[in-house]
Tab-separated table of C-alpha atoms in Angstrom:
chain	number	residue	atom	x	y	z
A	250	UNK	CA	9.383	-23.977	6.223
A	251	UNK	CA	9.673	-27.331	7.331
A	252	UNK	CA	8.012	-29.670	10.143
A	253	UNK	CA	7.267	-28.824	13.450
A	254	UNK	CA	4.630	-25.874	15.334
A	255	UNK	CA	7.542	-23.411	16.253
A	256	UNK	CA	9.130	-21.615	13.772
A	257	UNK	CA	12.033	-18.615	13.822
A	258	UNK	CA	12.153	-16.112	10.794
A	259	UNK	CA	15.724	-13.962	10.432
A	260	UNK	CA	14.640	-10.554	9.833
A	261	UNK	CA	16.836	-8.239	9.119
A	262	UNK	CA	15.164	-5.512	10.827
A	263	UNK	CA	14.012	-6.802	13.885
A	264	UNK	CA	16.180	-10.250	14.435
A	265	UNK	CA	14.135	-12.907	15.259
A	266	UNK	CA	10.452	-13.068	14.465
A	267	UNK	CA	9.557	-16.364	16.240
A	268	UNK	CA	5.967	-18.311	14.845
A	269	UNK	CA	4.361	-20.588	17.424
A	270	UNK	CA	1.115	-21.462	16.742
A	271	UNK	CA	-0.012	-24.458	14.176
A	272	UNK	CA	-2.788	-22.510	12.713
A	273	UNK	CA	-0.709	-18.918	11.828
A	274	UNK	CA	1.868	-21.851	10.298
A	275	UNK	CA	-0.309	-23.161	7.973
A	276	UNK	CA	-1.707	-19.440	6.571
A	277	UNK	CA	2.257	-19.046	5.884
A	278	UNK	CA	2.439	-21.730	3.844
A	279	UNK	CA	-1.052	-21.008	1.989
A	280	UNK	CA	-0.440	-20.615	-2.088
A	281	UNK	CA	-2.414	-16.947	-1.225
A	282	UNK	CA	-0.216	-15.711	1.489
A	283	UNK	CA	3.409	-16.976	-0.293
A	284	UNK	CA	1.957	-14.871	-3.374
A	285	UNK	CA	3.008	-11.506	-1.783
A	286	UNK	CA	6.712	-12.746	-2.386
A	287	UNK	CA	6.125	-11.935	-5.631
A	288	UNK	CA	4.673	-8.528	-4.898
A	289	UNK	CA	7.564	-5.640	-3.648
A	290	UNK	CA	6.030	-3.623	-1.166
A	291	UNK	CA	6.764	-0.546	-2.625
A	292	UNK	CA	6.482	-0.696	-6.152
A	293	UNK	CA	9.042	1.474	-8.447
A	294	UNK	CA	10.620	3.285	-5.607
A	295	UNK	CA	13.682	0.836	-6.461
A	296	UNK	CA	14.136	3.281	-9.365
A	297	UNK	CA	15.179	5.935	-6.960
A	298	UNK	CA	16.467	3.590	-3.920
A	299	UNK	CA	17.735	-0.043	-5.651
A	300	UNK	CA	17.604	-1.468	-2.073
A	301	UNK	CA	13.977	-1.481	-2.054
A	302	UNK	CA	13.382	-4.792	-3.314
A	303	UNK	CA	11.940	-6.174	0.190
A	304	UNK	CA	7.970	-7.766	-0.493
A	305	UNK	CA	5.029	-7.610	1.250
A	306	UNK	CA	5.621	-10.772	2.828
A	307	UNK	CA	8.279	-9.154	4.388
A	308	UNK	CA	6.313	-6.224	5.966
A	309	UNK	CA	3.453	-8.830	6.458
A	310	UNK	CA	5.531	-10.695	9.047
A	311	UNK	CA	7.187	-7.649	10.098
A	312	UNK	CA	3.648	-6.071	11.294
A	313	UNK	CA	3.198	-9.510	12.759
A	314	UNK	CA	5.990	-9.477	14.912
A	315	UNK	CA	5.307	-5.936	16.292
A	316	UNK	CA	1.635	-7.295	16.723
A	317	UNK	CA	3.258	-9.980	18.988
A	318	UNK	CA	5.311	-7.369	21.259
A	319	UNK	CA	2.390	-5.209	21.177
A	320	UNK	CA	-0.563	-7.457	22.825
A	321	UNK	CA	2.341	-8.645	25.052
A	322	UNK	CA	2.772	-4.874	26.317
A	323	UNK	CA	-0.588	-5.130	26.622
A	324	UNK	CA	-1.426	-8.043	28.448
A	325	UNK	CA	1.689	-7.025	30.703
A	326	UNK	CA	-0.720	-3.815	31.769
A	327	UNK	CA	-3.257	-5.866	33.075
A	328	UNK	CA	-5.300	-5.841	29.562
A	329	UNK	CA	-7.578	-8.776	29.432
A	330	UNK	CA	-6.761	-10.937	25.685
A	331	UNK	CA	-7.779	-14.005	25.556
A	332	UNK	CA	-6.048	-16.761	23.745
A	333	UNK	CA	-8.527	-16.627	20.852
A	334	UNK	CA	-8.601	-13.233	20.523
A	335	UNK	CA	-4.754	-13.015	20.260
A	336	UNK	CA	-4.310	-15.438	17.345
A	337	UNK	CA	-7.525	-13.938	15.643
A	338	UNK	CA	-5.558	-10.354	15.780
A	339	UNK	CA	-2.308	-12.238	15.042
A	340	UNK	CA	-4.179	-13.617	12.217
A	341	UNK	CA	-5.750	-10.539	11.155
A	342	UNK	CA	-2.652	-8.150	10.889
A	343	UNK	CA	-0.911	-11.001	9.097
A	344	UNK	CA	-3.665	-11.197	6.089
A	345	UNK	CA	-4.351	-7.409	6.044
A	346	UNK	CA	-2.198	-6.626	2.764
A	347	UNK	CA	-3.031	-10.268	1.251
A	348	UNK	CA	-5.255	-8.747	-1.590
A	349	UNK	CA	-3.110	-6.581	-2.342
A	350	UNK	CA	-2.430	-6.684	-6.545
A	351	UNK	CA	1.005	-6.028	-7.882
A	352	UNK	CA	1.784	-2.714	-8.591
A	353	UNK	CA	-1.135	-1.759	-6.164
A	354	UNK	CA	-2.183	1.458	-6.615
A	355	UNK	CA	-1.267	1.554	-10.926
A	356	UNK	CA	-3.496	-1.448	-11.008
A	357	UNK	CA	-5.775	-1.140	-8.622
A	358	UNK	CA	-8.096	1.510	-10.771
A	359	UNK	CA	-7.121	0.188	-14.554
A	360	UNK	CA	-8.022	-3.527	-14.018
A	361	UNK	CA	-11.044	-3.350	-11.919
A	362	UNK	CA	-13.014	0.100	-11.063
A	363	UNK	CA	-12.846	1.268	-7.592
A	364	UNK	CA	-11.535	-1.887	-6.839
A	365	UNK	CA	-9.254	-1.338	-2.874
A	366	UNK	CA	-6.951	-3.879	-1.489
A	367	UNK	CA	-8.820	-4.098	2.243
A	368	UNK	CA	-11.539	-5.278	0.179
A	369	UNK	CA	-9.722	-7.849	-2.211
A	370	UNK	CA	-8.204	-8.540	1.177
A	371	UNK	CA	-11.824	-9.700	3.194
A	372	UNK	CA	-12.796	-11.592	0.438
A	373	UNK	CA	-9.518	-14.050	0.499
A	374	UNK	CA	-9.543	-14.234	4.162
A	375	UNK	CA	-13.542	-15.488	4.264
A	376	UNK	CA	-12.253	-17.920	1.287
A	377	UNK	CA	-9.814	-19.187	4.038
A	378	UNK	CA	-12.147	-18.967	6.515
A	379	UNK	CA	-14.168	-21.874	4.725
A	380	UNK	CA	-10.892	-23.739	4.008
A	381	UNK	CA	-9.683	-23.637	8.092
A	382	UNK	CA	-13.408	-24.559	9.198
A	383	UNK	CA	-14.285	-21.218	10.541
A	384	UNK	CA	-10.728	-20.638	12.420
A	385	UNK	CA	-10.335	-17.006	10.867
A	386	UNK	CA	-14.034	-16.089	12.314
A	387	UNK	CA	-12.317	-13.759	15.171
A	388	UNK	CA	-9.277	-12.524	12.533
A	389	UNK	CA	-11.807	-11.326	10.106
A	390	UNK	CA	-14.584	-9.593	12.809
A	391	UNK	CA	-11.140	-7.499	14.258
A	392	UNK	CA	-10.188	-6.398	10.375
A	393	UNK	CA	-13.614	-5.397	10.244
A	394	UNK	CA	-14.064	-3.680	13.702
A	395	UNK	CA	-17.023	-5.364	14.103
A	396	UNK	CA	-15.654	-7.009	17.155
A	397	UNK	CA	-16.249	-6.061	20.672
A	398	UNK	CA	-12.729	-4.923	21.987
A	399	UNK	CA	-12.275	-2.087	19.638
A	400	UNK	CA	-8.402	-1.774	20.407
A	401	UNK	CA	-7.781	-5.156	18.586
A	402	UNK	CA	-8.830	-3.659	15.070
A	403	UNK	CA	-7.128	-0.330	15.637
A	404	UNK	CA	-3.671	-2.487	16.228
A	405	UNK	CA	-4.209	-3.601	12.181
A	406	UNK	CA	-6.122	-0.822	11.169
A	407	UNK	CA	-5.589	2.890	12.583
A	408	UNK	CA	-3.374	5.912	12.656
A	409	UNK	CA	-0.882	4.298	14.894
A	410	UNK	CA	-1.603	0.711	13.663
A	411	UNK	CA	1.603	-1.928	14.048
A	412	UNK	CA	0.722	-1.782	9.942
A	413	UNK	CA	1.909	1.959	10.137
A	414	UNK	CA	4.702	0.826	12.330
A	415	UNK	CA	6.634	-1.823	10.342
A	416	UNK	CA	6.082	0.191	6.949
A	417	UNK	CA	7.756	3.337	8.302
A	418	UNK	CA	10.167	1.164	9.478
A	419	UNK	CA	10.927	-1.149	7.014
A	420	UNK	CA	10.830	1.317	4.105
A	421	UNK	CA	13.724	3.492	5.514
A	422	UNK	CA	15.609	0.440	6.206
A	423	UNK	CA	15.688	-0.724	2.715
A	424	UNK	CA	15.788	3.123	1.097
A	425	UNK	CA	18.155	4.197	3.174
A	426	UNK	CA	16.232	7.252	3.958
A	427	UNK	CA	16.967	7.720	7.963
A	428	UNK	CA	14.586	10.547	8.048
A	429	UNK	CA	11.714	7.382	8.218
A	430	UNK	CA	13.222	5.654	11.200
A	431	UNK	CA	10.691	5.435	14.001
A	432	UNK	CA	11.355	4.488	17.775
A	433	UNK	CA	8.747	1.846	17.219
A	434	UNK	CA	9.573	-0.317	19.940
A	435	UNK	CA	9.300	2.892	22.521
A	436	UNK	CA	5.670	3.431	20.996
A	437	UNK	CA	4.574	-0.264	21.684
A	438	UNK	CA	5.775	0.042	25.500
A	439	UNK	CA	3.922	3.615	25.790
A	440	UNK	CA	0.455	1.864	24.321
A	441	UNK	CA	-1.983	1.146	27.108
A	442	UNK	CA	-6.163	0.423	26.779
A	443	UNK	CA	-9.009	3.320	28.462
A	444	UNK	CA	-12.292	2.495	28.129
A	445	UNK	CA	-11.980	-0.283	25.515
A	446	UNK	CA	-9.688	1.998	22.724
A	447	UNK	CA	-6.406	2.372	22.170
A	448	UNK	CA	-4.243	5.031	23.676
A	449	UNK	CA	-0.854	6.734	24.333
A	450	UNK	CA	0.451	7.411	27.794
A	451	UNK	CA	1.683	11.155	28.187
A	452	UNK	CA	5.652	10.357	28.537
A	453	UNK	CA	4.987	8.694	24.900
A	454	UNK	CA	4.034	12.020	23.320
A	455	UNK	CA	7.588	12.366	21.664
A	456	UNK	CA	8.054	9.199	20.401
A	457	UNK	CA	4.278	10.111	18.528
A	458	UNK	CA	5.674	13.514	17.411
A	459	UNK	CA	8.417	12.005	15.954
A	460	UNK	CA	6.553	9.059	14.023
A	461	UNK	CA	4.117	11.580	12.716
A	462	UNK	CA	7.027	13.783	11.525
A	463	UNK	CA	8.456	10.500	10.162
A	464	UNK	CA	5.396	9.589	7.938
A	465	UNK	CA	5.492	12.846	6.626
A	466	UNK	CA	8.975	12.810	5.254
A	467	UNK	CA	8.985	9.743	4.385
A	468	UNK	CA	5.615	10.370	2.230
A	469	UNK	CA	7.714	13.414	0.236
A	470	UNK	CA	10.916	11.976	-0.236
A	471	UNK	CA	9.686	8.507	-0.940
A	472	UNK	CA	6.746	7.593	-1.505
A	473	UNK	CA	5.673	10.683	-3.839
A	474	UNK	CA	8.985	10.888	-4.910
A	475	UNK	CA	8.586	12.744	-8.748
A	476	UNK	CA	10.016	9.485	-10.079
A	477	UNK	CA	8.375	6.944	-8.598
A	478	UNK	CA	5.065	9.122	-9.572
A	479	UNK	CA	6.090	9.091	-13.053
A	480	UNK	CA	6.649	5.296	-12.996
A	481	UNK	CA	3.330	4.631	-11.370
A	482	UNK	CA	1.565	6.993	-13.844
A	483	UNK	CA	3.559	5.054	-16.448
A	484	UNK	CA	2.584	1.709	-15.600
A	485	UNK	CA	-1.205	2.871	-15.382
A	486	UNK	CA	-0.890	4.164	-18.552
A	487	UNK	CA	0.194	1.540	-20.326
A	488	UNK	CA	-2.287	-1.136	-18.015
A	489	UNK	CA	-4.931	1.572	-19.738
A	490	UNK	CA	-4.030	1.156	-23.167
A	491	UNK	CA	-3.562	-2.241	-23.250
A	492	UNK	CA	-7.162	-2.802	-21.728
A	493	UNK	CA	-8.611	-0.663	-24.504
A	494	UNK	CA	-6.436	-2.768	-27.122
A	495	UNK	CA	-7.877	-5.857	-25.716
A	496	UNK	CA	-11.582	-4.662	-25.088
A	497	UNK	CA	-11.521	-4.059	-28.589
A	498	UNK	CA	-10.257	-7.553	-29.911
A	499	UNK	CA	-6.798	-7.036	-29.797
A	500	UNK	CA	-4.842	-10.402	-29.180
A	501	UNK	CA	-1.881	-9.318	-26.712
A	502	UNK	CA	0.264	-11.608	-24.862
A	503	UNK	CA	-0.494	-12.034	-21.295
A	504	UNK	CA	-0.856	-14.558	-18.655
A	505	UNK	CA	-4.134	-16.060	-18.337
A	506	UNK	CA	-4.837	-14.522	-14.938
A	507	UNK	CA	-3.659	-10.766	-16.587
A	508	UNK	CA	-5.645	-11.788	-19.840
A	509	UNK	CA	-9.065	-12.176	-17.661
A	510	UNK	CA	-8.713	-8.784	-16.185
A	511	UNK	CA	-7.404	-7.387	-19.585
A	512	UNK	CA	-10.098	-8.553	-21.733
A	513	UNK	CA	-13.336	-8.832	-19.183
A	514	UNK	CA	-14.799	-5.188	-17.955
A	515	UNK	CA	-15.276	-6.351	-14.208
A	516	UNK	CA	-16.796	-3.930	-11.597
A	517	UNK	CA	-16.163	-4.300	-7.693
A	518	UNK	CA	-19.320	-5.813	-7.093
A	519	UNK	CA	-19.108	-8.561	-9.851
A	520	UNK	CA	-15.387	-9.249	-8.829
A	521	UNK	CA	-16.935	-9.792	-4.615
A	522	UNK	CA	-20.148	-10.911	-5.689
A	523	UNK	CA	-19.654	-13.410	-8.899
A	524	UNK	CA	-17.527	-15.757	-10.067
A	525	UNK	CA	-14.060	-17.004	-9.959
A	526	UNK	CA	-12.673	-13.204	-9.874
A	527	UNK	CA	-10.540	-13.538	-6.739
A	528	UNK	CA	-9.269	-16.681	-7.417
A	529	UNK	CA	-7.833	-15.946	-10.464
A	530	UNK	CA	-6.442	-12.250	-9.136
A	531	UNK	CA	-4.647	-14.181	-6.510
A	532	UNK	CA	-2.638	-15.776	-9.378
A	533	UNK	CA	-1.662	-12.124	-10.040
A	534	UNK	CA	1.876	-10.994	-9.349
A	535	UNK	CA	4.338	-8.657	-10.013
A	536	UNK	CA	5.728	-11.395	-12.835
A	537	UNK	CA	2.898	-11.138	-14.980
A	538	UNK	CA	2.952	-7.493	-15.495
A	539	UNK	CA	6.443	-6.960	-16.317
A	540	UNK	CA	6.790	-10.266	-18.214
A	541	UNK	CA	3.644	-8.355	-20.497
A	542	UNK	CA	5.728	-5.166	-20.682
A	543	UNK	CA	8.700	-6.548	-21.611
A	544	UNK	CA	7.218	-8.337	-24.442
A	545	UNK	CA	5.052	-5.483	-24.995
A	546	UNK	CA	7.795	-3.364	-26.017
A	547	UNK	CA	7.730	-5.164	-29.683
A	548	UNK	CA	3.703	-4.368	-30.147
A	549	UNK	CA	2.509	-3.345	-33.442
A	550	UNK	CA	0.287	-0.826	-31.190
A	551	UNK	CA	2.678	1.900	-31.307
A	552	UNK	CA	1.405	3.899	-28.054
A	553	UNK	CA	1.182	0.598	-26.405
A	554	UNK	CA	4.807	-0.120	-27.597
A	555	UNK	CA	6.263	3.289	-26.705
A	556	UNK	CA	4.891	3.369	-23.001
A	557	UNK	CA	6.473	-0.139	-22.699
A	558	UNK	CA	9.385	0.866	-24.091
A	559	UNK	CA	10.074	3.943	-21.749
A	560	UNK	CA	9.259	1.822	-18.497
A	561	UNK	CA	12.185	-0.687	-19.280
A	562	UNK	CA	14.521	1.477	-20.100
A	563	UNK	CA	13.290	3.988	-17.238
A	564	UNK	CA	12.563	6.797	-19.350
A	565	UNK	CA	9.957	7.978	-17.418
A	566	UNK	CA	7.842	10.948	-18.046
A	567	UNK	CA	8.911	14.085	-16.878
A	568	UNK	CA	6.747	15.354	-13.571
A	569	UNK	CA	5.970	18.815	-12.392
A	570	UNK	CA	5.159	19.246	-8.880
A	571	UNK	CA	3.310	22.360	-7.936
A	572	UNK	CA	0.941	24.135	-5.335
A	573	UNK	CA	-1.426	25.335	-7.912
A	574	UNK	CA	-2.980	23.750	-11.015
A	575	UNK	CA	-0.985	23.490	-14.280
A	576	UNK	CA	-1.162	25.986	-17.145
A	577	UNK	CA	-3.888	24.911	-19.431
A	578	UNK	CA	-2.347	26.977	-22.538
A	579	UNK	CA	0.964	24.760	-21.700
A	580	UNK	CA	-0.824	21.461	-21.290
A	581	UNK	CA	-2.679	22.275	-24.746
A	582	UNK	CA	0.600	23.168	-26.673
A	583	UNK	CA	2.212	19.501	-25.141
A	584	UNK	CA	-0.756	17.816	-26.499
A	585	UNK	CA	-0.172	19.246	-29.807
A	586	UNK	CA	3.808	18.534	-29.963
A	587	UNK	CA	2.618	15.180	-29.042
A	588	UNK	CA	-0.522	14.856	-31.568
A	589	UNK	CA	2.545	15.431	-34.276
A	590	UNK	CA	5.394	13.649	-33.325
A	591	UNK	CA	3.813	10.572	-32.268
A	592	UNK	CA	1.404	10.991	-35.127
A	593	UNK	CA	-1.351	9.944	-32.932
A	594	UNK	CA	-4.995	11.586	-32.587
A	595	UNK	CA	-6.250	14.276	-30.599
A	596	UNK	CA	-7.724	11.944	-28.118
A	597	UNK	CA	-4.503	9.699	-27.809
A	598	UNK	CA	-2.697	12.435	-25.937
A	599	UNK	CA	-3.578	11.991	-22.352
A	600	UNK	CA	-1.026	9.018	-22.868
A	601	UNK	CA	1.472	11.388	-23.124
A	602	UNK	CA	0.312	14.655	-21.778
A	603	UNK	CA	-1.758	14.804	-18.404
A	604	UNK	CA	-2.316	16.451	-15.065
A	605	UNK	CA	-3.229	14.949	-11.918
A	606	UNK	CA	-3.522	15.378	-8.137
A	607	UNK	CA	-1.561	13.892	-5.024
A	608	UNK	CA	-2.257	13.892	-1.685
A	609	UNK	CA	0.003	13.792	1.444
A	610	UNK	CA	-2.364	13.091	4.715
A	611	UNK	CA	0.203	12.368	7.986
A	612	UNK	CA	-2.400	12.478	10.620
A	613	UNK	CA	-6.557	13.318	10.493
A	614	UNK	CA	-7.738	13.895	13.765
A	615	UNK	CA	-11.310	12.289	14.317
A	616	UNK	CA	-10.343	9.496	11.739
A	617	UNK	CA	-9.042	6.880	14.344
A	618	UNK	CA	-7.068	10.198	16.068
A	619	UNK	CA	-4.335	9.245	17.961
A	620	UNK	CA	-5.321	9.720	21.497
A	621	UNK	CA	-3.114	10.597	24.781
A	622	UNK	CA	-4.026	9.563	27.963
A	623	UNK	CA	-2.804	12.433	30.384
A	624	UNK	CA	-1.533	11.719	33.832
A	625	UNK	CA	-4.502	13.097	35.486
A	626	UNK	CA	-6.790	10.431	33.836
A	627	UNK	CA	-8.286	13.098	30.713
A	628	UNK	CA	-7.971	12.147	27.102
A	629	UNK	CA	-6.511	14.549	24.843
A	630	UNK	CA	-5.705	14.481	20.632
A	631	UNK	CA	-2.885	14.552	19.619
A	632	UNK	CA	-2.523	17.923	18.124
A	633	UNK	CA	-4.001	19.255	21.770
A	634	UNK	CA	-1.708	17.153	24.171
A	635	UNK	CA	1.680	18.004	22.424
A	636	UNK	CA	3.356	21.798	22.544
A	637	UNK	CA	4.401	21.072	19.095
A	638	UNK	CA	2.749	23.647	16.816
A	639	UNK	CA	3.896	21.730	14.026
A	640	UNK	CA	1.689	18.694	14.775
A	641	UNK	CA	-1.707	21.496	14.059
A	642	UNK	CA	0.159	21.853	10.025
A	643	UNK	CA	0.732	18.085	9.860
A	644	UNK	CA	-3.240	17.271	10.275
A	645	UNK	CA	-3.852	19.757	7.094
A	646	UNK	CA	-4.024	17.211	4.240
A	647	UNK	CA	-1.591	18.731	1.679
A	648	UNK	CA	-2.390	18.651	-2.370
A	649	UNK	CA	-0.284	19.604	-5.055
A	650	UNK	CA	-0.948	19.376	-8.844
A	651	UNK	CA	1.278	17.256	-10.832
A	652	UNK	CA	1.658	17.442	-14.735
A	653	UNK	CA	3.485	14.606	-16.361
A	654	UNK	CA	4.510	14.791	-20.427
A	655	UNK	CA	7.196	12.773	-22.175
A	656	UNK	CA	10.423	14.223	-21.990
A	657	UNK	CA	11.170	15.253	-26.148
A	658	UNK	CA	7.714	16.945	-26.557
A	659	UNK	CA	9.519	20.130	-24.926
């Protein structure tokens, strides 16, 4: 990026997103933080929407702008930030995704069990913590919350985080999907502090309705779109297989940092706790797994080989979407077509016949709830303060059943 301690980023969604401070400069330019170029912030939703190619470094800087507007809102009110604790939540909001793996949430439980990104995330920024000399101390106690002014960490972290903000944002920017737009800058002037925690004032209580409405939508028609389900169930699939191939002494190509995760069984605590783990996932991109798949295509496995061969050419499995669990007698007859036309055994099918769950949560009241401060000085939910009945359906955490099978087994 150049010379010099002030920097201006063209964004397309916001304009300008100005840097000015030596220290957030130099995590920019850090090998681990120019890694999330190489990771698209929302996986295979460009299957559906081919403008959403934008990477988390994108939404990274894009949280970090609306992180800037919103401790300047808050400062304007009379909230006391000091100059440390503004770069350390600066700092914070800017690494929050930075352990994120490509292909998050395929990868994130076929590589490493129960591994999650906020924790992948921690570990890098104490890594740079000991590189800086201690400079991300106050960055790392906010994306913790174990720091004092509790309003800091629920600007990264909450249900109306600056995180939540820029996504929404962002992602119906470069789907196209309007139903996702947010008045996000309204929201950050409506945000005020009460007793050390972060709060709404009443006239905001539309603006809230609407972003809650807005992550909703967006979660249906986007983010569990059917397709981009059956891609990520696809890739996970395949990540599966290709782990049990290489557990078992199968040479496959793959980068070295791919091949470590491929061929080691790591649990959480031996990737935090031991070893060169993290430094060798940070290597990870979105490169190495499609530069596997694509090569994978030619395996002699032939599961491995199919799998691969249906993600590049995007025939993806088909995916039923319903309120109640899938017919077992149907799921039993796909296993069978399967069993004989792929010639494979009884215990190969769940590559090609399965059933699964997804969840769609827009707003859980008592998890970080989303709290208005009323005119007359009383604190109210959200669900209570607004006269929107629809607001009391969007805190129900919706589940539906999906069942995915190959498209020529019907």
């Amino acid at each position: 990026m150049g010379a010099g301690s002030l920097k201006i980023i063209n964004d397309p969604v916001y304009g300008f997103i100005t840097v000015d401070h030596p220290l957030i400069l130099e995590l920019i330019r850090h090998p681990f933080y120019q890694r999330m170029r190489r990771i698209q912030q929302m996986g295979f939703a460009n299957l559906v929407y081919p403008g959403a190619v934008h990477t988390r470094l994108h939404h990274s800087l894009g949280a970090y702008h609306l992180m800037c507007n919103a401790l300047s809102v808050l400062k304007g009110k009379g909230t006391a930030i000091s100059e440390e604790e503004e770069l350390g939540a600066k700092m914070a909001i800017l690494l929050h995704d930075v352990g994120h793996g490509p292909f998050s949430h395929a990868l994130e439980n076929n590589l490493i069990e129960n591994l999650d990104h906020e924790s992948v995330s921690l570990q890098i920024m104490q890594l740079l913590n000991s590189e800086m000399q201690g400079d991300l101390s106050v960055a790392i106690a906010i994306f913790t919350n174990m720091y004092p002014k509790k309003f800091l960490h629920q600007l990264v972290s909450g249900q109306l985080d600056v995180d939540r903000m820029d996504y929404l944002n962002r992602d119906s920017f470069f789907t196209g999907v309007s139903e996702g737009v947010i008045g996000y800058d309204r929201i950050i002037h409506m945000l005020t502090v009460f007793d050390g925690e972060l709060m709404v004032q009443e006239k905001g209580i539309y603006s809230i309705e609407k972003f809650l409405v807005a992550r909703r939508l967006m979660y249906w028609q986007v983010y569990l779109h059917k397709t981009v389900i059956a891609a990520e169930q696809l890739l996970a699939k395949i990540l599966r297989r290709s782990r049990e191939l290489a557990l078992s002494g199968k040479t496959l190509f793959a980068t070295p940092a791919l091949n470590h995760f491929l061929a080691n069984t790591i649990s959480k605590d031996d990737f935090i706790n031991k070893g060169d783990h993290i430094e060798i996932f940070a290597n990870l991109d979105d490169t190495d797994i499609m530069a596997a798949v694509k090569v994978w295509v030619n395996c002699s496995d032939p599961i491995l080989a199919r799998l691969c061969r249906m993600l590049m050419q995007r025939d993806l499995y088909h995916v039923d979407i319903t309120n109640k669990p899938p017919d077992k007698q149907l799921i039993s007859e796909l296993a069978g077509n399967a069993q004989r036309k792929y010639l494979i055994t009884k215990e190969q099918t769940h590559y090609f016949v399965f059933a699964d769950t997804i969840k769609n949560n827009a707003y859980r009241p008592g998890d970080g709830s989303i709290r208005i401060l009323m005119k007359d000085g009383t604190i109210q939910d959200i669900t209570l303060a607004s006269d929107n009945s629809n607001l009391e359906a969007l805190a129900k955490t919706v589940k539906k059943y999906i069942l995915c099978y190959t498209k020529d087994l019907l």
